[in-house]
Amino acid sequence: MSERNKASAENQSVARALAILNLLANRSEPMGVREIARQLHVAPSIAQRLIKTLAKVGFLEQTDTTLRYMIGYKAFQVGNAFVGQNNLHSAVLPELCALAEQHINGFLGVFRDRSIVYLATVQSNGPVAINHRPGAQTYLHSTAMGKALLAEMPENEVRAMLTQRPIPRLTPHTKISVPQLMAELQEARHLGYATSDEENRLGFFSAGAVVRDSNGNV
């Protein structure tokens, strides 16, 4: 199917409704109709109609005080269905809890849309606080779990992914050189795990490894 046919095959209203959900999911504060319309570059009347529909079925909720909108309970149910239908969560959670008892924060993530999506985070009683919530996305090149997953992919696919767009430098320690990253992934394949030394956030060191099924698949 050509790009033009693909675009015409999309439902514009559905795409805009999903854009509203994505926008609000990434905001810490509720948003008003005009603000949402401005962010999505649509007319306020269009945004109002979509917002009303989403609120009616529970995917958005209106605050009592400001009358702005935030993510609703139905979106929460749908998001949790992904975790509930994914046996990774139940298999790995006991291991993350065991790490937490050793003062190590634990994370579970999956590769989606060229990034890492957190499925679970477990806070230890150590001094470092977690601010990554399930559903949040993070980078492949700067996190230990991201590099561990990249190391399992064919090198030509990894190189194509890393060269598709500029690699963001998140800290002074973030590796943005493709040859340097490829060499590190080769080392991770040899060791069986990957590390991130202040590459995603200053002051944070992490180690990551993949979870395999009974056939050895990642």
mmCIF file of C-alpha atoms in Angstrom:
data_model
loop_
_atom_site.group_PDB
_atom_site.id
_atom_site.type_symbol
_atom_site.label_atom_id
_atom_site.label_comp_id
_atom_site.label_asym_id
_atom_site.label_seq_id
_atom_site.Cartn_x
_atom_site.Cartn_y
_atom_site.Cartn_z
ATOM 1 C CA MET A 1 0.000 0.000 0.000
ATOM 2 C CA SER A 2 1.400 3.421 -0.946
ATOM 3 C CA GLU A 3 1.955 6.102 1.704
ATOM 4 C CA ARG A 4 -0.931 8.126 0.260
ATOM 5 C CA ASN A 5 -3.280 5.140 0.462
ATOM 6 C CA LYS A 6 -2.150 4.411 3.989
ATOM 7 C CA ALA A 7 -2.917 7.969 5.046
ATOM 8 C CA SER A 8 -6.366 7.884 3.458
ATOM 9 C CA ALA A 9 -7.101 4.528 5.119
ATOM 10 C CA GLU A 10 -6.622 6.015 8.594
ATOM 11 C CA ASN A 11 -9.609 7.238 10.536
ATOM 12 C CA GLN A 12 -8.830 10.853 11.343
ATOM 13 C CA SER A 13 -11.160 11.043 14.344
ATOM 14 C CA VAL A 14 -9.668 7.907 15.899
ATOM 15 C CA ALA A 15 -6.150 9.208 15.304
ATOM 16 C CA ARG A 16 -7.015 12.532 16.946
ATOM 17 C CA ALA A 17 -8.694 10.851 19.911
ATOM 18 C CA LEU A 18 -5.608 8.703 20.461
ATOM 19 C CA ALA A 19 -3.434 11.810 20.179
ATOM 20 C CA ILE A 20 -5.467 13.399 22.991
ATOM 21 C CA LEU A 21 -4.932 10.340 25.183
ATOM 22 C CA ASN A 22 -1.193 10.332 24.456
ATOM 23 C CA LEU A 23 -0.954 14.043 25.188
ATOM 24 C CA LEU A 24 -2.705 13.803 28.554
ATOM 25 C CA ALA A 25 -0.828 10.625 29.496
ATOM 26 C CA ASN A 26 2.432 12.560 29.265
ATOM 27 C CA ARG A 27 1.238 15.536 31.324
ATOM 28 C CA SER A 28 1.326 15.720 35.108
ATOM 29 C CA GLU A 29 -1.496 18.285 35.242
ATOM 30 C CA PRO A 30 -5.002 18.278 33.690
ATOM 31 C CA MET A 31 -5.485 20.311 30.508
ATOM 32 C CA GLY A 32 -8.295 22.482 29.165
ATOM 33 C CA VAL A 33 -10.014 22.080 25.811
ATOM 34 C CA ARG A 34 -8.348 25.093 24.187
ATOM 35 C CA GLU A 35 -4.921 24.044 25.408
ATOM 36 C CA ILE A 36 -5.417 20.529 24.029
ATOM 37 C CA ALA A 37 -6.631 21.952 20.713
ATOM 38 C CA ARG A 38 -3.607 24.232 20.501
ATOM 39 C CA GLN A 39 -1.166 21.399 21.228
ATOM 40 C CA LEU A 40 -2.745 19.166 18.568
ATOM 41 C CA HIS A 41 -3.256 21.975 16.041
ATOM 42 C CA VAL A 42 -6.998 21.405 15.678
ATOM 43 C CA ALA A 43 -10.000 23.683 16.087
ATOM 44 C CA PRO A 44 -11.369 23.927 19.666
ATOM 45 C CA SER A 45 -14.754 22.679 18.416
ATOM 46 C CA ILE A 46 -13.140 19.492 17.086
ATOM 47 C CA ALA A 47 -11.195 18.968 20.312
ATOM 48 C CA GLN A 48 -14.343 19.579 22.380
ATOM 49 C CA ARG A 49 -16.309 16.947 20.467
ATOM 50 C CA LEU A 50 -13.590 14.322 20.804
ATOM 51 C CA ILE A 51 -12.994 15.105 24.480
ATOM 52 C CA LYS A 52 -16.704 14.842 25.287
ATOM 53 C CA THR A 53 -16.862 11.437 23.591
ATOM 54 C CA LEU A 54 -13.797 10.146 25.430
ATOM 55 C CA ALA A 55 -15.128 11.433 28.748
ATOM 56 C CA LYS A 56 -18.539 9.869 28.184
ATOM 57 C CA VAL A 57 -16.999 6.380 27.884
ATOM 58 C CA GLY A 58 -14.567 6.880 30.796
ATOM 59 C CA PHE A 59 -11.292 7.367 28.955
ATOM 60 C CA LEU A 60 -11.085 10.969 30.219
ATOM 61 C CA GLU A 61 -12.299 12.581 33.426
ATOM 62 C CA GLN A 62 -13.041 16.217 34.228
ATOM 63 C CA THR A 63 -11.685 17.708 37.430
ATOM 64 C CA ASP A 64 -14.164 19.165 39.916
ATOM 65 C CA THR A 65 -12.320 22.439 40.479
ATOM 66 C CA THR A 66 -10.771 23.592 37.191
ATOM 67 C CA LEU A 67 -13.033 21.566 34.858
ATOM 68 C CA ARG A 68 -9.934 20.507 32.941
ATOM 69 C CA TYR A 69 -9.429 16.965 31.696
ATOM 70 C CA MET A 70 -7.161 14.114 32.717
ATOM 71 C CA ILE A 71 -6.819 10.413 31.943
ATOM 72 C CA GLY A 72 -9.860 8.421 33.082
ATOM 73 C CA TYR A 73 -10.329 5.066 34.759
ATOM 74 C CA LYS A 74 -11.142 3.271 31.506
ATOM 75 C CA ALA A 75 -7.754 4.121 30.036
ATOM 76 C CA PHE A 76 -6.210 2.772 33.241
ATOM 77 C CA GLN A 77 -8.129 -0.502 32.797
ATOM 78 C CA VAL A 78 -7.003 -0.863 29.197
ATOM 79 C CA GLY A 79 -3.399 -0.147 30.113
ATOM 80 C CA ASN A 80 -3.462 -2.696 32.910
ATOM 81 C CA ALA A 81 -4.901 -5.278 30.531
ATOM 82 C CA PHE A 82 -1.589 -5.173 28.644
ATOM 83 C CA VAL A 83 0.263 -6.069 31.834
ATOM 84 C CA GLY A 84 -2.321 -8.676 32.813
ATOM 85 C CA GLN A 85 -2.059 -10.410 29.448
ATOM 86 C CA ASN A 86 1.726 -10.391 29.533
ATOM 87 C CA ASN A 87 3.165 -13.189 31.675
ATOM 88 C CA LEU A 88 6.493 -11.359 31.904
ATOM 89 C CA HIS A 89 5.128 -9.231 34.720
ATOM 90 C CA SER A 90 4.173 -12.119 37.009
ATOM 91 C CA ALA A 91 7.357 -14.037 36.189
ATOM 92 C CA VAL A 92 9.766 -11.187 36.868
ATOM 93 C CA LEU A 93 8.106 -9.344 39.760
ATOM 94 C CA PRO A 94 9.412 -11.757 42.464
ATOM 95 C CA GLU A 95 12.954 -11.208 41.168
ATOM 96 C CA LEU A 96 12.535 -7.435 41.260
ATOM 97 C CA CYS A 97 11.228 -7.642 44.817
ATOM 98 C CA ALA A 98 14.253 -9.741 45.789
ATOM 99 C CA LEU A 99 16.526 -7.039 44.362
ATOM 100 C CA ALA A 100 14.616 -4.383 46.299
ATOM 101 C CA GLU A 101 15.434 -6.224 49.520
ATOM 102 C CA GLN A 102 19.099 -5.736 48.614
ATOM 103 C CA HIS A 103 18.577 -1.961 48.245
ATOM 104 C CA ILE A 104 18.465 -2.151 44.429
ATOM 105 C CA ASN A 105 15.644 -0.549 42.465
ATOM 106 C CA GLY A 106 14.216 -2.895 39.842
ATOM 107 C CA PHE A 107 12.669 -2.301 36.429
ATOM 108 C CA LEU A 108 10.977 -4.416 33.793
ATOM 109 C CA GLY A 109 10.713 -3.056 30.273
ATOM 110 C CA VAL A 110 9.863 -4.172 26.746
ATOM 111 C CA PHE A 111 10.949 -2.962 23.312
ATOM 112 C CA ARG A 112 8.152 -1.046 21.600
ATOM 113 C CA ASP A 113 8.194 1.679 18.931
ATOM 114 C CA ARG A 114 11.998 2.055 18.961
ATOM 115 C CA SER A 115 12.090 2.699 22.698
ATOM 116 C CA ILE A 116 11.743 0.980 26.068
ATOM 117 C CA VAL A 117 8.328 0.920 27.742
ATOM 118 C CA TYR A 118 8.338 0.264 31.494
ATOM 119 C CA LEU A 119 5.986 -2.532 32.579
ATOM 120 C CA ALA A 120 6.961 -2.533 36.254
ATOM 121 C CA THR A 121 9.096 -0.580 38.698
ATOM 122 C CA VAL A 122 9.901 -1.751 42.220
ATOM 123 C CA GLN A 123 11.185 0.761 44.768
ATOM 124 C CA SER A 124 13.781 -0.473 47.244
ATOM 125 C CA ASN A 125 14.251 1.024 50.705
ATOM 126 C CA GLY A 126 17.541 2.519 49.548
ATOM 127 C CA PRO A 127 18.211 6.252 49.124
ATOM 128 C CA VAL A 128 17.509 6.410 45.368
ATOM 129 C CA ALA A 129 13.885 7.203 44.498
ATOM 130 C CA ILE A 130 12.168 5.855 41.382
ATOM 131 C CA ASN A 131 10.392 8.339 39.141
ATOM 132 C CA HIS A 132 9.677 6.013 36.215
ATOM 133 C CA ARG A 133 6.053 4.886 36.228
ATOM 134 C CA PRO A 134 4.704 1.876 34.294
ATOM 135 C CA GLY A 135 3.791 2.921 30.774
ATOM 136 C CA ALA A 136 6.523 5.558 30.583
ATOM 137 C CA GLN A 137 9.049 5.333 27.772
ATOM 138 C CA THR A 138 12.818 5.666 27.855
ATOM 139 C CA TYR A 139 15.761 5.414 25.488
ATOM 140 C CA LEU A 140 17.440 2.319 24.100
ATOM 141 C CA HIS A 141 20.967 3.708 23.765
ATOM 142 C CA SER A 142 21.371 5.161 27.263
ATOM 143 C CA THR A 143 19.759 2.529 29.519
ATOM 144 C CA ALA A 144 21.123 -0.848 30.542
ATOM 145 C CA MET A 145 17.899 -2.664 29.675
ATOM 146 C CA GLY A 146 17.778 -0.913 26.311
ATOM 147 C CA LYS A 147 21.317 -1.922 25.437
ATOM 148 C CA ALA A 148 20.683 -5.472 26.641
ATOM 149 C CA LEU A 149 17.761 -5.736 24.211
ATOM 150 C CA LEU A 150 19.701 -4.126 21.361
ATOM 151 C CA ALA A 151 22.500 -6.644 21.878
ATOM 152 C CA GLU A 152 20.057 -9.441 21.031
ATOM 153 C CA MET A 153 19.082 -7.910 17.687
ATOM 154 C CA PRO A 154 20.901 -8.393 14.348
ATOM 155 C CA GLU A 155 23.697 -5.856 13.983
ATOM 156 C CA ASN A 156 22.383 -4.483 10.677
ATOM 157 C CA GLU A 157 19.001 -3.730 12.299
ATOM 158 C CA VAL A 158 20.652 -2.046 15.279
ATOM 159 C CA ARG A 159 22.920 0.057 13.073
ATOM 160 C CA ALA A 160 19.965 1.127 10.910
ATOM 161 C CA MET A 161 17.989 2.084 14.022
ATOM 162 C CA LEU A 162 20.846 4.076 15.558
ATOM 163 C CA THR A 163 21.588 5.981 12.352
ATOM 164 C CA GLN A 164 17.986 6.803 11.454
ATOM 165 C CA ARG A 165 17.974 9.998 13.533
ATOM 166 C CA PRO A 166 20.451 11.882 15.777
ATOM 167 C CA ILE A 167 21.175 10.108 19.070
ATOM 168 C CA PRO A 168 20.326 12.432 21.997
ATOM 169 C CA ARG A 169 22.990 13.125 24.601
ATOM 170 C CA LEU A 170 21.218 12.990 27.978
ATOM 171 C CA THR A 171 24.277 13.452 30.194
ATOM 172 C CA PRO A 172 27.974 14.187 29.576
ATOM 173 C CA HIS A 173 28.510 10.395 29.785
ATOM 174 C CA THR A 174 25.907 9.389 27.172
ATOM 175 C CA LYS A 175 27.476 7.525 24.257
ATOM 176 C CA ILE A 176 26.254 8.985 20.966
ATOM 177 C CA SER A 177 28.899 7.483 18.670
ATOM 178 C CA VAL A 178 27.432 4.572 16.692
ATOM 179 C CA PRO A 179 30.775 2.683 16.467
ATOM 180 C CA GLN A 180 31.236 3.094 20.236
ATOM 181 C CA LEU A 181 27.715 1.826 20.920
ATOM 182 C CA MET A 182 28.152 -1.120 18.537
ATOM 183 C CA ALA A 183 31.375 -2.095 20.334
ATOM 184 C CA GLU A 184 29.600 -1.910 23.687
ATOM 185 C CA LEU A 185 26.774 -4.104 22.404
ATOM 186 C CA GLN A 186 29.338 -6.661 21.247
ATOM 187 C CA GLU A 187 30.767 -6.714 24.771
ATOM 188 C CA ALA A 188 27.247 -7.102 26.213
ATOM 189 C CA ARG A 189 26.695 -10.159 23.999
ATOM 190 C CA HIS A 190 29.882 -11.657 25.416
ATOM 191 C CA LEU A 191 29.087 -10.841 29.054
ATOM 192 C CA GLY A 192 25.358 -11.605 28.955
ATOM 193 C CA TYR A 193 24.403 -8.231 30.429
ATOM 194 C CA ALA A 194 24.730 -4.520 29.697
ATOM 195 C CA THR A 195 25.483 -1.510 31.883
ATOM 196 C CA SER A 196 24.747 2.202 31.960
ATOM 197 C CA ASP A 197 27.138 4.377 33.962
ATOM 198 C CA GLU A 198 25.475 7.785 34.384
ATOM 199 C CA GLU A 199 24.461 7.665 30.703
ATOM 200 C CA ASN A 200 20.729 8.111 31.276
ATOM 201 C CA ARG A 201 20.808 10.164 34.489
ATOM 202 C CA LEU A 202 23.704 11.628 36.432
ATOM 203 C CA GLY A 203 24.501 9.713 39.615
ATOM 204 C CA PHE A 204 22.788 6.502 38.471
ATOM 205 C CA PHE A 205 24.465 3.215 37.556
ATOM 206 C CA SER A 206 22.384 0.334 36.239
ATOM 207 C CA ALA A 207 22.804 -3.186 34.904
ATOM 208 C CA GLY A 208 20.364 -4.910 32.590
ATOM 209 C CA ALA A 209 19.777 -8.375 31.197
ATOM 210 C CA VAL A 210 17.117 -9.909 28.982
ATOM 211 C CA VAL A 211 14.400 -12.320 30.084
ATOM 212 C CA ARG A 212 14.215 -15.510 28.030
ATOM 213 C CA ASP A 213 11.417 -18.023 27.546
ATOM 214 C CA SER A 214 11.782 -21.793 27.748
ATOM 215 C CA ASN A 215 13.133 -21.850 24.176
ATOM 216 C CA GLY A 216 15.765 -19.256 24.906
ATOM 217 C CA ASN A 217 13.981 -16.506 22.971
ATOM 218 C CA VAL A 218 14.118 -12.939 24.322
#
